[in-house]
PDB file of C-alpha atoms in Angstrom:
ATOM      1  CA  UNK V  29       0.000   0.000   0.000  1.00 38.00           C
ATOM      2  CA  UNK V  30       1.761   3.211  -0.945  1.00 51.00           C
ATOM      3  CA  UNK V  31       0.456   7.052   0.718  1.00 63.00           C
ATOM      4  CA  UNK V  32       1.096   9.830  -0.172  1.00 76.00           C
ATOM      5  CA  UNK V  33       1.047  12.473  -3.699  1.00 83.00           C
ATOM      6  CA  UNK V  34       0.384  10.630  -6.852  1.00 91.00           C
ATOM      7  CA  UNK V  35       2.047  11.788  -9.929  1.00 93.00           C
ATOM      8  CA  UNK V  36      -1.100  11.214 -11.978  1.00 95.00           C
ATOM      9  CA  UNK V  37      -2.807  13.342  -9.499  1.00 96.00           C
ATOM     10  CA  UNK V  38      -0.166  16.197  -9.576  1.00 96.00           C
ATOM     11  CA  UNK V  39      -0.879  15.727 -14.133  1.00 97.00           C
ATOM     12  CA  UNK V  40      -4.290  16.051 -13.502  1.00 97.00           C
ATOM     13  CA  UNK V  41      -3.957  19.373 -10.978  1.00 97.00           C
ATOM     14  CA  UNK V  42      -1.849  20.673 -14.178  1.00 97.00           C
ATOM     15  CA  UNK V  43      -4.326  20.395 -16.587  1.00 97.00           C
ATOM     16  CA  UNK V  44      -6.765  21.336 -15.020  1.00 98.00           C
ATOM     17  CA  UNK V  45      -5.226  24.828 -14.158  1.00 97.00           C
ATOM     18  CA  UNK V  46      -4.188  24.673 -17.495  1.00 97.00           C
ATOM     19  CA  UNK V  47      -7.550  24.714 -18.514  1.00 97.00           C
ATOM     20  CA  UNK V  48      -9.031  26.876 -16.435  1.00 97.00           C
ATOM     21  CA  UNK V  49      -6.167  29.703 -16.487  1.00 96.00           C
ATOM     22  CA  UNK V  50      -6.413  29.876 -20.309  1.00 95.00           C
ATOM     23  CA  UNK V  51      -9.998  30.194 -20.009  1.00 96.00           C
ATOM     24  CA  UNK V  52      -9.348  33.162 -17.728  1.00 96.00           C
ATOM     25  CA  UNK V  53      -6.669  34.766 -19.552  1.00 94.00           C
ATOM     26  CA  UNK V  54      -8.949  34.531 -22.837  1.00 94.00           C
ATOM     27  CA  UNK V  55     -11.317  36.146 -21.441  1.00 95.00           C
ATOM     28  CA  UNK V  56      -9.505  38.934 -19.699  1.00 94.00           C
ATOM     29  CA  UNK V  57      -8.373  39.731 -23.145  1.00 90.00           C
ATOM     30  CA  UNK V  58     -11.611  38.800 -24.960  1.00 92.00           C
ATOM     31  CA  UNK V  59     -13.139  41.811 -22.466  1.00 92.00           C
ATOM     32  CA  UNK V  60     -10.421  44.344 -23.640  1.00 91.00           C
ATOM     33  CA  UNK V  61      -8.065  43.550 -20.576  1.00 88.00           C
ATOM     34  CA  UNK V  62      -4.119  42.800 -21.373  1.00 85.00           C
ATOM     35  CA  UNK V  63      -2.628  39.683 -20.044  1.00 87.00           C
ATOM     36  CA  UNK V  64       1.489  41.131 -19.144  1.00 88.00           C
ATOM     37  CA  UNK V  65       4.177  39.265 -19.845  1.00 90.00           C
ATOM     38  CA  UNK V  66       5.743  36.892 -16.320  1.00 93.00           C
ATOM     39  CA  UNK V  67       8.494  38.806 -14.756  1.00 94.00           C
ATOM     40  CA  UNK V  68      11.697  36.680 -14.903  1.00 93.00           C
ATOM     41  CA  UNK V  69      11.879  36.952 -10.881  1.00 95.00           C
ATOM     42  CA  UNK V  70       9.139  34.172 -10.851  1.00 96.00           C
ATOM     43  CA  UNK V  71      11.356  31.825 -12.306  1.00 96.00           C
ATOM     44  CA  UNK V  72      14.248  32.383  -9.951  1.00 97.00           C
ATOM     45  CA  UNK V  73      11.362  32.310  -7.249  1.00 97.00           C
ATOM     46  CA  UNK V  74      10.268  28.503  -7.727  1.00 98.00           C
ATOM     47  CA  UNK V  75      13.933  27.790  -8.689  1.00 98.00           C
ATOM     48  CA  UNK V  76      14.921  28.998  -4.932  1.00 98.00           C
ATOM     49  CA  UNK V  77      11.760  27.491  -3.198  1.00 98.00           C
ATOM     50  CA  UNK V  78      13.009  24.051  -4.983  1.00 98.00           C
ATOM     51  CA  UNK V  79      16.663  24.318  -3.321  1.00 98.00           C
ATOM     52  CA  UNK V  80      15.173  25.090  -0.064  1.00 97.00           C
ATOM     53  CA  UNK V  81      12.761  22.420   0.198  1.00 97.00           C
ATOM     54  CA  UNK V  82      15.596  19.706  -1.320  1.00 97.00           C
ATOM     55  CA  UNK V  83      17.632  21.556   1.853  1.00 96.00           C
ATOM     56  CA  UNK V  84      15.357  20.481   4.645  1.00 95.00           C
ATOM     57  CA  UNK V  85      14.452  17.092   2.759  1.00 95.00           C
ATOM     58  CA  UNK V  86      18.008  15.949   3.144  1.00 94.00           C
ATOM     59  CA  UNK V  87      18.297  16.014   6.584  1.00 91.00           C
ATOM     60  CA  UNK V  88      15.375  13.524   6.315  1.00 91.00           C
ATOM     61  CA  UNK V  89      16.807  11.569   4.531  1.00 89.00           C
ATOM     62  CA  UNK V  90      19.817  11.267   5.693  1.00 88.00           C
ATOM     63  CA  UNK V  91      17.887  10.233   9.151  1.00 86.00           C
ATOM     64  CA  UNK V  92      16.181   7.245   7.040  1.00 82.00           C
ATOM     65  CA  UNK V  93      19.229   6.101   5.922  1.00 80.00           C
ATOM     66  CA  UNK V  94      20.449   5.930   9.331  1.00 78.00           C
ATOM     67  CA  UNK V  95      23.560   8.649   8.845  1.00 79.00           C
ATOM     68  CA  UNK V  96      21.934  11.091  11.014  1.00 78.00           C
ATOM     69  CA  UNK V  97      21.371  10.236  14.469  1.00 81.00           C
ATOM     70  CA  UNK V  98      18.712  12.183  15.766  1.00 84.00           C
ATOM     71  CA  UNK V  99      15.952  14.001  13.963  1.00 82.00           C
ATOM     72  CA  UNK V 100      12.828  16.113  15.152  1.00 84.00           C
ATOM     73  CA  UNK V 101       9.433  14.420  14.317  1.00 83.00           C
ATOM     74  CA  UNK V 102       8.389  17.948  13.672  1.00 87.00           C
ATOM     75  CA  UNK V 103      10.805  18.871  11.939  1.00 86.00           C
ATOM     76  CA  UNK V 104      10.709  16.079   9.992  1.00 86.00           C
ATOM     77  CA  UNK V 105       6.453  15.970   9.937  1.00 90.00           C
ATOM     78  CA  UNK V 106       7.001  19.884   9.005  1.00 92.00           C
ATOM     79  CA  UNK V 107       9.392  18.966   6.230  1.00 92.00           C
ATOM     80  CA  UNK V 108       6.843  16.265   4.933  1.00 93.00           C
ATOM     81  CA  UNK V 109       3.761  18.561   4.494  1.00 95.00           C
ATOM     82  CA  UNK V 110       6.560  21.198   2.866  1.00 96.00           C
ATOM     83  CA  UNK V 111       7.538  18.871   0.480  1.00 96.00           C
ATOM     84  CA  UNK V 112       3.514  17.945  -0.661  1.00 96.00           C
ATOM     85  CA  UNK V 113       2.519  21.974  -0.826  1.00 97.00           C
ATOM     86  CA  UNK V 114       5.446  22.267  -2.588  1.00 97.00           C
ATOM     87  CA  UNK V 115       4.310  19.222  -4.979  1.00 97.00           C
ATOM     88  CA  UNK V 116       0.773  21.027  -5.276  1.00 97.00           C
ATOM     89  CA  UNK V 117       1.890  24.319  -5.686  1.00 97.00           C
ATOM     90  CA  UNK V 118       4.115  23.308  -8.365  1.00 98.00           C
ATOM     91  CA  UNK V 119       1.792  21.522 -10.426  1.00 98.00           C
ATOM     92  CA  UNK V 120      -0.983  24.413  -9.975  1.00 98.00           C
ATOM     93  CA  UNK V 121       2.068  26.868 -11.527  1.00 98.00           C
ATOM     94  CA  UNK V 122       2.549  24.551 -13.972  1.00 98.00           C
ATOM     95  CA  UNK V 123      -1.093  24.801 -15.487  1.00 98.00           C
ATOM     96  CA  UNK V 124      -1.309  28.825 -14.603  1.00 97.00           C
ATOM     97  CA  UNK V 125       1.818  29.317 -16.906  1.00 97.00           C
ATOM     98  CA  UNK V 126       1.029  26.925 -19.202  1.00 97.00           C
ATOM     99  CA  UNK V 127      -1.836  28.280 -19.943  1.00 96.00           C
ATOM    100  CA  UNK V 128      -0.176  32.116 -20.537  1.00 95.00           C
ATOM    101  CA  UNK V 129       1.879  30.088 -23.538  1.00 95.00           C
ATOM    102  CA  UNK V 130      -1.412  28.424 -24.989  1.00 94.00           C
ATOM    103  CA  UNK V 131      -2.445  31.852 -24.991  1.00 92.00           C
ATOM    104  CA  UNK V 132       0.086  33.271 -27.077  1.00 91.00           C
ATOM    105  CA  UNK V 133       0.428  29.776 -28.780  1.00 90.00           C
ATOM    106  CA  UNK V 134      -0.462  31.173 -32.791  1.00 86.00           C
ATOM    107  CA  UNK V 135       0.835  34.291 -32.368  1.00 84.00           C
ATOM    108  CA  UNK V 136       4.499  33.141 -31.856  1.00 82.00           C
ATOM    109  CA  UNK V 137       5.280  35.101 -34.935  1.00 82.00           C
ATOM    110  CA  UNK V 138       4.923  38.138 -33.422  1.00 85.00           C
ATOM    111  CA  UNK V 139       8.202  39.231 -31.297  1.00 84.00           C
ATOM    112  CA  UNK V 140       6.727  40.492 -28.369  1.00 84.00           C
ATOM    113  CA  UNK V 141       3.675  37.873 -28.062  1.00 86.00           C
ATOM    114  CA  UNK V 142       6.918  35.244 -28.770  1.00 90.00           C
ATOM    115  CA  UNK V 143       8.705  36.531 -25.464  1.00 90.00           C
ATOM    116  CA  UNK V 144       5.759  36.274 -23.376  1.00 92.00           C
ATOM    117  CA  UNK V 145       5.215  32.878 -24.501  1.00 93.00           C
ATOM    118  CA  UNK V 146       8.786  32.066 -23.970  1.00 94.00           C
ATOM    119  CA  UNK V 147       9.316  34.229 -20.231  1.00 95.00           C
ATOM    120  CA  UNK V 148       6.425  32.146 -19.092  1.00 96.00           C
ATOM    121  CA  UNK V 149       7.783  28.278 -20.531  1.00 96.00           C
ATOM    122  CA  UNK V 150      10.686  29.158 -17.996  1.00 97.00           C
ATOM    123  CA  UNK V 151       7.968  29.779 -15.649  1.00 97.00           C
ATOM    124  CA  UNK V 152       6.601  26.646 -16.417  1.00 97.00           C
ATOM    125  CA  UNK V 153       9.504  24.841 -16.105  1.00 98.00           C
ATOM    126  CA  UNK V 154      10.975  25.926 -13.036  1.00 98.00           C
ATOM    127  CA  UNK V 155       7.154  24.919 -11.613  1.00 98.00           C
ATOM    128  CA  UNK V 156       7.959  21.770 -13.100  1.00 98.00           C
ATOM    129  CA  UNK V 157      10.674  21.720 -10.359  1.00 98.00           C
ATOM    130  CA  UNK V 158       9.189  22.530  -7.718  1.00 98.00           C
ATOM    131  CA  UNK V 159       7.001  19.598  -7.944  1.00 98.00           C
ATOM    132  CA  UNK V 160       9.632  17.556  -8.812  1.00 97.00           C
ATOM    133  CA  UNK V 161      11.428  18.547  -5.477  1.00 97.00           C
ATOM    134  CA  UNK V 162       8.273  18.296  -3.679  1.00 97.00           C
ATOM    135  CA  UNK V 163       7.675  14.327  -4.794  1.00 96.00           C
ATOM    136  CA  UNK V 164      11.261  13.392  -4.159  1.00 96.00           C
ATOM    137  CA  UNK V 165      10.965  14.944  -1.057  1.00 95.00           C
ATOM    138  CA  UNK V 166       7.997  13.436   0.335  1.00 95.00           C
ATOM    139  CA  UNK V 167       9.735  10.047  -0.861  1.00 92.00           C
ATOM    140  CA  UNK V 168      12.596  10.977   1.334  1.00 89.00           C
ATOM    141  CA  UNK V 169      10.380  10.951   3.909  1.00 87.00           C
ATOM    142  CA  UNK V 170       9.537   7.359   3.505  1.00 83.00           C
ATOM    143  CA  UNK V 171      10.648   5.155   6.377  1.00 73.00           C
ATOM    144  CA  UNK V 172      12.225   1.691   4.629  1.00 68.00           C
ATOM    145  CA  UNK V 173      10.678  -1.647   5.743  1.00 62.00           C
ATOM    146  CA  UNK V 174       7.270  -0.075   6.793  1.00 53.00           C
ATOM    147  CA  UNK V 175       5.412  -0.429   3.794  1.00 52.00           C
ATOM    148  CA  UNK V 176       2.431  -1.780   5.953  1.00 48.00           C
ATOM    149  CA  UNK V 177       1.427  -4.333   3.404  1.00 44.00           C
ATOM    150  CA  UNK V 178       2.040  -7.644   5.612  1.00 42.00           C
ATOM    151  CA  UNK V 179      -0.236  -6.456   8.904  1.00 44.00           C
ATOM    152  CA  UNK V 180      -2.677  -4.034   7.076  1.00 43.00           C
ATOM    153  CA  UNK V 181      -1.565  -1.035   8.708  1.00 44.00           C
ATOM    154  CA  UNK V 182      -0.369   2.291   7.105  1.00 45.00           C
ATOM    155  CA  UNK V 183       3.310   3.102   6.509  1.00 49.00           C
ATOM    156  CA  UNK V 184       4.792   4.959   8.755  1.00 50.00           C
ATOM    157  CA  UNK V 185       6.588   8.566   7.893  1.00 51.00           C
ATOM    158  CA  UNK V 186       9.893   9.664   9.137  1.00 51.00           C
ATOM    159  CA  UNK V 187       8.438  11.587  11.983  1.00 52.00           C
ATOM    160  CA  UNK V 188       6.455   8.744  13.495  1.00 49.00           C
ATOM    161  CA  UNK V 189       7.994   6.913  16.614  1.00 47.00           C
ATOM    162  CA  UNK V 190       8.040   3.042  16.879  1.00 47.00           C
ATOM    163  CA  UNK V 191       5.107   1.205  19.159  1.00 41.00           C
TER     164      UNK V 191
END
């Protein structure tokens, strides 16, 4: 039995902001509004939050793997709902600057509507990992040999203490 984010989940999350945020942006525009282009600080901004949540995931893991001797189950419980927002988050990014490209999408010919499309791919991407960090992380979290399937019971995170 495995807990926990599903990658299929975190797709679905994508798309689905992806769909709706186009359907916003089109019709901010549609009314007369103008969609601006994504500053190039929000790429350095997920880039960052993906360092610091690998950061405080390593200490975790590091504790599962038995090279650390002592870890917080707070910190570590703290670090585990980090890493999922950060997973969610990501994947909601993902789809909101997504959709700012399928905006722009047939318009790439035009130089200005081509660097919007292209400021917020980075956008996109650097979303991309942030949820990456935020998966790996919450694996990281894992406790080996607890996988709960031979008694039934749930697997046990790195913050839980033994019966």
């Amino acid at each position: 039995m495995t807990s926990g984010l599903r990658v299929r989940w975190l797709v679905a999350l994508a798309i689905a902001a992806a769909t709706l945020g186009w359907g916003v942006l089109a019709l901010v525009e549609k009314g007369g509004g103008v969609v601006g282009r994504v500053a190039w600080p929000v790429a350095v901004t997920l880039v960052l939050l993906a360092a610091v949540v690998l950061w405080f995931g390593w200490a975790v893991r590091r504790y599962t793997q038995g090279r650390r001797p002592s870890l917080s189950g707070l910190r570590a419980a703290r670090t585990l709902v980090l890493a999922q927002s950060a997973a969610l988050t990501g994947a909601a990014l993902t789809g909101w600057y997504l959709a700012h490209v399928l905006l722009v999408a047939g318009n790439l010919d035009v130089a200005a509507l081509r660097s919007k499309a292209l400021w917020a791919g980075l956008a996109a991407l650097a979303a991309v990992t942030l949820t990456v960090a935020g998966v790996v992380v919450e694996r990281w979290c894992r406790v080996r040999g607890s996988d709960g399937d031979d008694d039934g019971t749930p697997p046990r995170s790195a913050n839980a203490t033994p019966a």
